[in-house]
PDB file of C-alpha atoms (C1' of nucleotides) in Angstrom:
ATOM      1  CA  UNK U   1     150.518  28.241 -78.355  1.00 97.00           C
ATOM      2  CA  UNK U   2     152.646  25.151 -78.876  1.00 98.00           C
ATOM      3  CA  UNK U   3     152.195  23.471 -82.261  1.00 98.00           C
ATOM      4  CA  UNK U   4     150.397  20.146 -81.910  1.00 98.00           C
ATOM      5  CA  UNK U   5     151.235  16.723 -83.277  1.00 98.00           C
ATOM      6  CA  UNK U   6     148.742  16.763 -86.142  1.00 98.00           C
ATOM      7  CA  UNK U   7     150.573  19.692 -87.713  1.00 98.00           C
ATOM      8  CA  UNK U   8     153.654  17.512 -88.218  1.00 99.00           C
ATOM      9  CA  UNK U   9     152.063  14.216 -89.188  1.00 98.00           C
ATOM     10  CA  UNK U  10     150.931  15.484 -92.597  1.00 98.00           C
ATOM     11  CA  UNK U  11     152.472  15.439 -96.077  1.00 98.00           C
ATOM     12  CA  UNK U  12     156.114  16.529 -95.822  1.00 98.00           C
ATOM     13  CA  UNK U  13     155.986  19.169 -98.562  1.00 98.00           C
ATOM     14  CA  UNK U  14     152.969  20.798 -96.942  1.00 98.00           C
ATOM     15  CA  UNK U  15     154.660  20.812 -93.540  1.00 98.00           C
ATOM     16  CA  UNK U  16     157.884  22.238 -95.026  1.00 99.00           C
ATOM     17  CA  UNK U  17     155.894  25.095 -96.544  1.00 98.00           C
ATOM     18  CA  UNK U  18     153.706  25.729 -93.511  1.00 98.00           C
ATOM     19  CA  UNK U  19     156.658  25.744 -91.118  1.00 99.00           C
ATOM     20  CA  UNK U  20     157.556  29.103 -92.663  1.00 98.00           C
ATOM     21  CA  UNK U  21     156.494  31.840 -90.267  1.00 98.00           C
ATOM     22  CA  UNK U  22     156.234  29.568 -87.217  1.00 98.00           C
ATOM     23  CA  UNK U  23     158.280  30.324 -84.108  1.00 98.00           C
ATOM     24  CA  UNK U  24     161.108  28.087 -82.935  1.00 98.00           C
ATOM     25  CA  UNK U  25     161.510  28.433 -79.166  1.00 98.00           C
ATOM     26  CA  UNK U  26     164.504  27.251 -77.171  1.00 97.00           C
ATOM     27  CA  UNK U  27     164.810  27.463 -73.397  1.00 97.00           C
ATOM     28  CA  UNK U  28     168.452  27.864 -72.477  1.00 96.00           C
ATOM     29  CA  UNK U  29     169.807  28.830 -69.060  1.00 95.00           C
ATOM     30  CA  UNK U  30     166.412  30.138 -67.982  1.00 94.00           C
ATOM     31  CA  UNK U  31     166.030  32.404 -71.008  1.00 92.00           C
ATOM     32  CA  UNK U  32     163.959  31.962 -74.146  1.00 95.00           C
ATOM     33  CA  UNK U  33     165.566  32.190 -77.571  1.00 96.00           C
ATOM     34  CA  UNK U  34     162.955  32.673 -80.283  1.00 97.00           C
ATOM     35  CA  UNK U  35     163.228  32.724 -84.055  1.00 98.00           C
ATOM     36  CA  UNK U  36     160.757  32.868 -86.908  1.00 98.00           C
ATOM     37  CA  UNK U  37     161.383  30.110 -89.437  1.00 98.00           C
ATOM     38  CA  UNK U  38     162.121  31.662 -92.834  1.00 98.00           C
ATOM     39  CA  UNK U  39     163.767  28.843 -94.820  1.00 98.00           C
ATOM     40  CA  UNK U  40     163.169  25.066 -94.964  1.00 98.00           C
ATOM     41  CA  UNK U  41     163.949  22.026 -97.111  1.00 98.00           C
ATOM     42  CA  UNK U  42     161.968  18.799 -97.434  1.00 98.00           C
ATOM     43  CA  UNK U  43     163.690  15.392 -97.475  1.00 98.00           C
ATOM     44  CA  UNK U  44     161.386  12.607 -98.528  1.00 98.00           C
ATOM     45  CA  UNK U  45     163.066   9.244 -98.126  1.00 92.00           C
ATOM     46  CA  UNK U  46     163.653   6.690 -99.418  1.00 95.00           C
ATOM     47  CA  UNK U  47     162.805   7.672-102.999  1.00 97.00           C
ATOM     48  CA  UNK U  48     164.626  10.978-102.510  1.00 98.00           C
ATOM     49  CA  UNK U  49     168.278  10.383-103.455  1.00 98.00           C
ATOM     50  CA  UNK U  50     169.318  13.283-101.197  1.00 98.00           C
ATOM     51  CA  UNK U  51     167.749  11.604 -98.156  1.00 98.00           C
ATOM     52  CA  UNK U  52     169.819   9.773 -95.573  1.00 98.00           C
ATOM     53  CA  UNK U  53     167.280   6.959 -95.855  1.00 98.00           C
ATOM     54  CA  UNK U  54     168.113   6.400 -99.524  1.00 98.00           C
ATOM     55  CA  UNK U  55     170.442   3.580-100.471  1.00 96.00           C
ATOM     56  CA  UNK U  56     171.538   2.042-103.763  1.00 93.00           C
ATOM     57  CA  UNK U  57     171.693  -1.338-102.097  1.00 95.00           C
ATOM     58  CA  UNK U  58     168.772  -3.113-100.503  1.00 97.00           C
ATOM     59  CA  UNK U  59     169.427  -3.574 -96.813  1.00 98.00           C
ATOM     60  CA  UNK U  60     168.447  -7.056 -95.561  1.00 98.00           C
ATOM     61  CA  UNK U  61     165.618  -7.148 -93.012  1.00 98.00           C
ATOM     62  CA  UNK U  62     167.827  -8.782 -90.414  1.00 97.00           C
ATOM     63  CA  UNK U  63     170.318  -5.899 -90.684  1.00 98.00           C
ATOM     64  CA  UNK U  64     167.517  -3.370 -90.243  1.00 98.00           C
ATOM     65  CA  UNK U  65     166.237  -5.231 -87.183  1.00 98.00           C
ATOM     66  CA  UNK U  66     169.746  -5.295 -85.757  1.00 98.00           C
ATOM     67  CA  UNK U  67     170.072  -1.501 -86.052  1.00 98.00           C
ATOM     68  CA  UNK U  68     166.638  -0.976 -84.509  1.00 98.00           C
ATOM     69  CA  UNK U  69     167.329  -3.298 -81.570  1.00 98.00           C
ATOM     70  CA  UNK U  70     170.810  -1.876 -80.950  1.00 98.00           C
ATOM     71  CA  UNK U  71     169.384   1.625 -80.743  1.00 98.00           C
ATOM     72  CA  UNK U  72     165.986   0.831 -79.246  1.00 98.00           C
ATOM     73  CA  UNK U  73     166.762   2.430 -75.887  1.00 98.00           C
ATOM     74  CA  UNK U  74     167.420   5.745 -77.609  1.00 98.00           C
ATOM     75  CA  UNK U  75     163.980   5.900 -79.236  1.00 98.00           C
ATOM     76  CA  UNK U  76     161.611   3.655 -77.298  1.00 98.00           C
ATOM     77  CA  UNK U  77     160.078   6.507 -75.294  1.00 98.00           C
ATOM     78  CA  UNK U  78     159.049   8.174 -78.577  1.00 98.00           C
ATOM     79  CA  UNK U  79     157.611   5.155 -80.381  1.00 98.00           C
ATOM     80  CA  UNK U  80     153.893   4.582 -79.996  1.00 98.00           C
ATOM     81  CA  UNK U  81     153.666   1.084 -81.479  1.00 98.00           C
ATOM     82  CA  UNK U  82     156.871  -0.913 -81.928  1.00 98.00           C
ATOM     83  CA  UNK U  83     155.191  -3.532 -84.111  1.00 98.00           C
ATOM     84  CA  UNK U  84     153.849  -1.016 -86.613  1.00 98.00           C
ATOM     85  CA  UNK U  85     157.120   0.920 -86.496  1.00 98.00           C
ATOM     86  CA  UNK U  86     159.126  -2.176 -87.456  1.00 98.00           C
ATOM     87  CA  UNK U  87     156.546  -3.501 -89.894  1.00 98.00           C
ATOM     88  CA  UNK U  88     156.584  -0.279 -91.906  1.00 98.00           C
ATOM     89  CA  UNK U  89     160.367  -0.143 -91.998  1.00 98.00           C
ATOM     90  CA  UNK U  90     160.656  -3.743 -93.140  1.00 98.00           C
ATOM     91  CA  UNK U  91     157.920  -3.317 -95.731  1.00 97.00           C
ATOM     92  CA  UNK U  92     159.885  -0.455 -97.321  1.00 97.00           C
ATOM     93  CA  UNK U  93     162.510  -2.432 -99.243  1.00 96.00           C
ATOM     94  CA  UNK U  94     164.537   0.559-100.436  1.00 95.00           C
ATOM     95  CA  UNK U  95     164.738   2.195 -97.009  1.00 95.00           C
ATOM     96  CA  UNK U  96     168.097   2.303 -95.267  1.00 98.00           C
ATOM     97  CA  UNK U  97     168.296   2.307 -91.458  1.00 98.00           C
ATOM     98  CA  UNK U  98     171.448   3.424 -89.652  1.00 98.00           C
ATOM     99  CA  UNK U  99     172.372   4.510 -86.135  1.00 98.00           C
ATOM    100  CA  UNK U 100     172.335   8.099 -87.350  1.00 98.00           C
ATOM    101  CA  UNK U 101     169.135   8.207 -89.403  1.00 98.00           C
ATOM    102  CA  UNK U 102     166.885   6.089 -87.156  1.00 98.00           C
ATOM    103  CA  UNK U 103     165.346   9.239 -85.652  1.00 98.00           C
ATOM    104  CA  UNK U 104     164.027  10.112 -89.121  1.00 98.00           C
ATOM    105  CA  UNK U 105     161.585   7.226 -88.747  1.00 98.00           C
ATOM    106  CA  UNK U 106     159.886   8.707 -85.689  1.00 98.00           C
ATOM    107  CA  UNK U 107     156.419  10.129 -86.223  1.00 98.00           C
ATOM    108  CA  UNK U 108     156.070  13.801 -87.119  1.00 98.00           C
ATOM    109  CA  UNK U 109     157.204  16.351 -84.539  1.00 98.00           C
ATOM    110  CA  UNK U 110     160.513  14.845 -83.429  1.00 99.00           C
ATOM    111  CA  UNK U 111     164.064  16.124 -83.934  1.00 99.00           C
ATOM    112  CA  UNK U 112     166.524  14.478 -86.286  1.00 99.00           C
ATOM    113  CA  UNK U 113     169.895  16.146 -85.727  1.00 98.00           C
ATOM    114  CA  UNK U 114     173.321  15.154 -86.979  1.00 98.00           C
ATOM    115  CA  UNK U 115     176.832  16.507 -87.501  1.00 98.00           C
ATOM    116  CA  UNK U 116     178.210  17.373 -90.953  1.00 98.00           C
ATOM    117  CA  UNK U 117     181.656  18.480 -92.027  1.00 98.00           C
ATOM    118  CA  UNK U 118     182.961  17.777 -88.552  1.00 97.00           C
ATOM    119  CA  UNK U 119     181.680  21.104 -87.281  1.00 95.00           C
ATOM    120  CA  UNK U 120     178.058  21.782 -87.919  1.00 98.00           C
ATOM    121  CA  UNK U 121     174.822  20.255 -86.710  1.00 98.00           C
ATOM    122  CA  UNK U 122     171.729  20.189 -88.922  1.00 98.00           C
ATOM    123  CA  UNK U 123     168.301  20.562 -87.318  1.00 99.00           C
ATOM    124  CA  UNK U 124     165.525  18.520 -88.908  1.00 98.00           C
ATOM    125  CA  UNK U 125     161.932  18.040 -87.847  1.00 99.00           C
ATOM    126  CA  UNK U 126     160.343  14.703 -88.647  1.00 99.00           C
ATOM    127  CA  UNK U 127     157.103  14.590 -90.581  1.00 98.00           C
ATOM    128  CA  UNK U 128     154.383  12.133 -91.576  1.00 98.00           C
ATOM    129  CA  UNK U 129     153.718   8.865 -89.766  1.00 98.00           C
ATOM    130  CA  UNK U 130     155.752   6.634 -87.507  1.00 98.00           C
ATOM    131  CA  UNK U 131     157.990   4.353 -89.573  1.00 98.00           C
ATOM    132  CA  UNK U 132     158.371   6.702 -92.567  1.00 98.00           C
ATOM    133  CA  UNK U 133     161.742   8.483 -92.978  1.00 98.00           C
ATOM    134  CA  UNK U 134     160.626  11.970 -93.935  1.00 98.00           C
ATOM    135  CA  UNK U 135     161.719  15.272 -92.437  1.00 98.00           C
ATOM    136  CA  UNK U 136     162.198  19.003 -92.929  1.00 99.00           C
ATOM    137  CA  UNK U 137     165.570  20.710 -92.545  1.00 99.00           C
ATOM    138  CA  UNK U 138     165.340  24.093 -90.823  1.00 98.00           C
ATOM    139  CA  UNK U 139     167.834  26.273 -92.694  1.00 98.00           C
ATOM    140  CA  UNK U 140     167.317  29.753 -91.279  1.00 98.00           C
ATOM    141  CA  UNK U 141     165.273  31.681 -88.771  1.00 98.00           C
ATOM    142  CA  UNK U 142     164.793  35.388 -88.207  1.00 98.00           C
ATOM    143  CA  UNK U 143     165.760  36.120 -84.583  1.00 96.00           C
ATOM    144  CA  UNK U 144     163.010  37.853 -82.661  1.00 94.00           C
ATOM    145  CA  UNK U 145     164.039  40.412 -80.081  1.00 69.00           C
ATOM    146  CA  UNK U 146     163.333  39.315 -76.544  1.00 65.00           C
ATOM    147  CA  UNK U 147     162.981  41.293 -73.384  1.00 55.00           C
ATOM    148  CA  UNK U 148     165.913  40.412 -71.121  1.00 56.00           C
ATOM    149  CA  UNK U 149     167.952  39.188 -74.068  1.00 56.00           C
ATOM    150  CA  UNK U 150     171.613  39.965 -73.644  1.00 56.00           C
ATOM    151  CA  UNK U 151     172.423  41.300 -77.105  1.00 53.00           C
ATOM    152  CA  UNK U 152     176.174  41.224 -76.558  1.00 52.00           C
ATOM    153  CA  UNK U 153     175.924  37.476 -76.007  1.00 56.00           C
ATOM    154  CA  UNK U 154     174.496  36.945 -79.461  1.00 58.00           C
ATOM    155  CA  UNK U 155     177.458  36.766 -81.803  1.00 75.00           C
ATOM    156  CA  UNK U 156     176.457  33.955 -84.131  1.00 88.00           C
ATOM    157  CA  UNK U 157     173.251  34.596 -86.042  1.00 94.00           C
ATOM    158  CA  UNK U 158     170.852  31.844 -87.162  1.00 97.00           C
ATOM    159  CA  UNK U 159     171.309  32.346 -90.922  1.00 97.00           C
ATOM    160  CA  UNK U 160     172.206  28.956 -92.427  1.00 98.00           C
ATOM    161  CA  UNK U 161     171.531  25.503 -90.921  1.00 98.00           C
ATOM    162  CA  UNK U 162     174.904  25.138 -89.196  1.00 98.00           C
ATOM    163  CA  UNK U 163     174.885  28.561 -87.597  1.00 98.00           C
ATOM    164  CA  UNK U 164     171.246  28.113 -86.582  1.00 98.00           C
ATOM    165  CA  UNK U 165     172.243  25.160 -84.396  1.00 98.00           C
ATOM    166  CA  UNK U 166     175.062  27.178 -82.858  1.00 98.00           C
ATOM    167  CA  UNK U 167     172.690  30.057 -82.144  1.00 97.00           C
ATOM    168  CA  UNK U 168     170.150  27.788 -80.442  1.00 98.00           C
ATOM    169  CA  UNK U 169     172.845  25.658 -78.705  1.00 98.00           C
ATOM    170  CA  UNK U 170     171.708  22.417 -80.309  1.00 98.00           C
ATOM    171  CA  UNK U 171     173.748  19.214 -80.384  1.00 98.00           C
ATOM    172  CA  UNK U 172     173.367  15.426 -80.477  1.00 98.00           C
ATOM    173  CA  UNK U 173     171.584  15.431 -77.108  1.00 98.00           C
ATOM    174  CA  UNK U 174     168.525  16.649 -79.029  1.00 98.00           C
ATOM    175  CA  UNK U 175     168.506  13.590 -81.295  1.00 98.00           C
ATOM    176  CA  UNK U 176     164.958  12.163 -81.195  1.00 98.00           C
ATOM    177  CA  UNK U 177     163.561  14.866 -78.891  1.00 98.00           C
ATOM    178  CA  UNK U 178     159.786  15.352 -79.090  1.00 98.00           C
ATOM    179  CA  UNK U 179     158.838  18.935 -79.959  1.00 98.00           C
ATOM    180  CA  UNK U 180     155.328  18.298 -78.647  1.00 98.00           C
ATOM    181  CA  UNK U 181     156.549  17.502 -75.115  1.00 98.00           C
ATOM    182  CA  UNK U 182     160.067  18.895 -74.683  1.00 98.00           C
ATOM    183  CA  UNK U 183     160.750  21.444 -71.965  1.00 98.00           C
ATOM    184  CA  UNK U 184     163.802  22.874 -73.733  1.00 98.00           C
ATOM    185  CA  UNK U 185     162.718  23.199 -77.379  1.00 98.00           C
ATOM    186  CA  UNK U 186     159.400  23.498 -79.157  1.00 98.00           C
ATOM    187  CA  UNK U 187     157.492  25.355 -81.892  1.00 98.00           C
ATOM    188  CA  UNK U 188     154.690  27.858 -81.503  1.00 98.00           C
ATOM    189  CA  UNK U 189     152.107  29.006 -84.010  1.00 98.00           C
ATOM    190  CA  UNK U 190     153.443  32.250 -85.485  1.00 98.00           C
ATOM    191  CA  UNK U 191     152.615  34.117 -88.665  1.00 98.00           C
ATOM    192  CA  UNK U 192     150.618  32.840 -91.591  1.00 97.00           C
ATOM    193  CA  UNK U 193     152.641  33.260 -94.785  1.00 98.00           C
ATOM    194  CA  UNK U 194     150.577  33.614 -97.951  1.00 98.00           C
ATOM    195  CA  UNK U 195     151.243  31.363-100.928  1.00 97.00           C
ATOM    196  CA  UNK U 196     152.485  34.280-103.061  1.00 98.00           C
ATOM    197  CA  UNK U 197     154.989  35.235-100.353  1.00 98.00           C
ATOM    198  CA  UNK U 198     156.758  31.882-100.603  1.00 98.00           C
ATOM    199  CA  UNK U 199     159.617  31.099-103.003  1.00 98.00           C
ATOM    200  CA  UNK U 200     160.224  27.503-104.122  1.00 98.00           C
ATOM    201  CA  UNK U 201     163.820  26.632-105.017  1.00 98.00           C
ATOM    202  CA  UNK U 202     166.347  23.837-105.463  1.00 98.00           C
ATOM    203  CA  UNK U 203     167.865  22.416-102.319  1.00 98.00           C
ATOM    204  CA  UNK U 204     171.417  23.361-101.319  1.00 98.00           C
ATOM    205  CA  UNK U 205     174.477  21.120-101.164  1.00 98.00           C
ATOM    206  CA  UNK U 206     173.060  17.905-102.632  1.00 98.00           C
ATOM    207  CA  UNK U 207     174.705  17.708-106.055  1.00 96.00           C
ATOM    208  CA  UNK U 208     175.123  13.956-105.580  1.00 96.00           C
ATOM    209  CA  UNK U 209     171.342  13.417-105.602  1.00 97.00           C
ATOM    210  CA  UNK U 210     170.986  12.899-109.393  1.00 96.00           C
ATOM    211  CA  UNK U 211     167.542  13.924-110.654  1.00 97.00           C
ATOM    212  CA  UNK U 212     166.406  14.791-107.121  1.00 98.00           C
ATOM    213  CA  UNK U 213     168.830  17.707-106.887  1.00 97.00           C
ATOM    214  CA  UNK U 214     166.499  19.661-109.171  1.00 97.00           C
ATOM    215  CA  UNK U 215     163.355  19.188-107.096  1.00 98.00           C
ATOM    216  CA  UNK U 216     161.957  22.476-105.835  1.00 98.00           C
ATOM    217  CA  UNK U 217     161.789  21.277-102.259  1.00 98.00           C
ATOM    218  CA  UNK U 218     163.372  24.328-100.634  1.00 98.00           C
ATOM    219  CA  UNK U 219     160.969  26.973 -99.408  1.00 98.00           C
ATOM    220  CA  UNK U 220     161.705  30.458 -98.167  1.00 98.00           C
ATOM    221  CA  UNK U 221     159.938  33.699 -97.379  1.00 98.00           C
ATOM    222  CA  UNK U 222     160.183  36.206-100.220  1.00 98.00           C
ATOM    223  CA  UNK U 223     162.304  39.305 -99.501  1.00 97.00           C
ATOM    224  CA  UNK U 224     163.385  38.078 -96.079  1.00 97.00           C
ATOM    225  CA  UNK U 225     166.957  39.117 -95.295  1.00 96.00           C
ATOM    226  CA  UNK U 226     167.582  36.087 -93.077  1.00 97.00           C
ATOM    227  CA  UNK U 227     167.316  33.538 -95.904  1.00 98.00           C
ATOM    228  CA  UNK U 228     170.746  31.929 -96.326  1.00 98.00           C
ATOM    229  CA  UNK U 229     170.866  32.011-100.134  1.00 96.00           C
ATOM    230  CA  UNK U 230     168.552  33.562-102.695  1.00 92.00           C
TER     231      UNK U 230
ATOM    232  C1'  DT D   1     189.512  -2.140 -88.071  1.00 58.11           C
ATOM    233  C1'  DC D   2     190.251   1.350 -91.871  1.00 58.11           C
ATOM    234  C1'  DT D   3     189.045   4.946 -95.150  1.00 58.11           C
ATOM    235  C1'  DA D   4     186.313   8.475 -97.331  1.00 58.11           C
ATOM    236  C1'  DC D   5     183.309  12.048 -97.030  1.00 58.11           C
ATOM    237  C1'  DG D   6     179.520  15.327 -96.047  1.00 58.11           C
ATOM    238  C1'  DA D   7     171.793  18.496 -96.138  1.00 58.11           C
ATOM    239  C1'  DT D   8     178.481  23.969 -94.111  1.00 58.11           C
ATOM    240  C1'  DT D   9     181.073  27.901 -93.223  1.00 58.11           C
ATOM    241  C1'  DT D  10     184.855  30.832 -93.801  1.00 58.11           C
ATOM    242  C1'  DA D  11     188.767  32.713 -95.874  1.00 58.11           C
ATOM    243  C1'  DC D  12     191.126  33.694 -99.711  1.00 58.11           C
ATOM    244  C1'  DT D  13     192.179  34.532-105.129  1.00 58.11           C
TER     245       DT D  13
ATOM    246  C1'  DG Y   1     185.107  31.734-108.271  1.00 58.11           C
ATOM    247  C1'  DT Y   2     188.015  27.762-105.239  1.00 58.11           C
ATOM    248  C1'  DA Y   3     189.750  25.447-101.042  1.00 58.11           C
ATOM    249  C1'  DA Y   4     190.469  24.166 -96.271  1.00 58.11           C
ATOM    250  C1'  DA Y   5     188.822  23.023 -91.673  1.00 58.11           C
ATOM    251  C1'  DT Y   6     187.243  19.012 -89.011  1.00 58.11           C
ATOM    252  C1'  DC Y   7     185.278  14.428 -87.048  1.00 58.11           C
ATOM    253  C1'  DG Y   8     181.469  11.027 -86.417  1.00 58.11           C
ATOM    254  C1'  DT Y   9     179.400   7.877 -89.282  1.00 58.11           C
ATOM    255  C1'  DA Y  10     178.679   4.753 -93.185  1.00 58.11           C
ATOM    256  C1'  DG Y  11     180.422   1.529 -96.042  1.00 58.11           C
ATOM    257  C1'  DA Y  12     184.087  -1.178 -97.435  1.00 58.11           C
ATOM    258  C1'  DA Y  13     187.671  -4.538 -96.265  1.00 58.11           C
TER     259       DA Y  13
END
DNA sequence: TCTACGATTTACT
DNA sequence: GTAAATCGTAGAA
């Protein structure tokens, strides 16, 4: 059964933890690719110095409005209440809004995807309410065997956030996509992972994030071979 | 407009 | 352990 909106619109750390064990489903060329989520990271902007919504400088309200208006057509179908959306963003003085990170502000259950290092996309799922830039990075899934799956076609395995996007054929066209309504990607309720089967760890690749680099906001399933780094 | 760099991966010492 | 690949975006000029 497809995961519903209220799963995503909760506290980001809780969602990051409870995403473990859920099934990521991608419809591609008539076939279903399915993976069990085994590793996640929470990004809680703007206080989080690792978040794309964090900025040392305070962005003027008129600059924020400009970014929102310039990109409104890309997100309008996903925004419930434009007034509240804008009001919350403007109220948050330390939030940064850019063309890239605007999707982070969508309410829980949307995709925030972007390119890093010129090669690799990073799949994030937004969390909490509309107008708050919080999300969960999906770092690894355990591929589930499918009937009709052409094994020889599967060369790249979804271990690590960049390879995961290659495995599921994800790119910028998924930016903003609603997991609660999409016909080509969604999540289904999978396995319930017990608290003592979850490892909390430091996030990967964010050494620039000062004191936030030490937050234990990475979660993974204990003893799972698909986790990217132990 | 121009420059620097990154929520990674891979190859190599 | 270190370094290179690679390019769209953010921030500076």
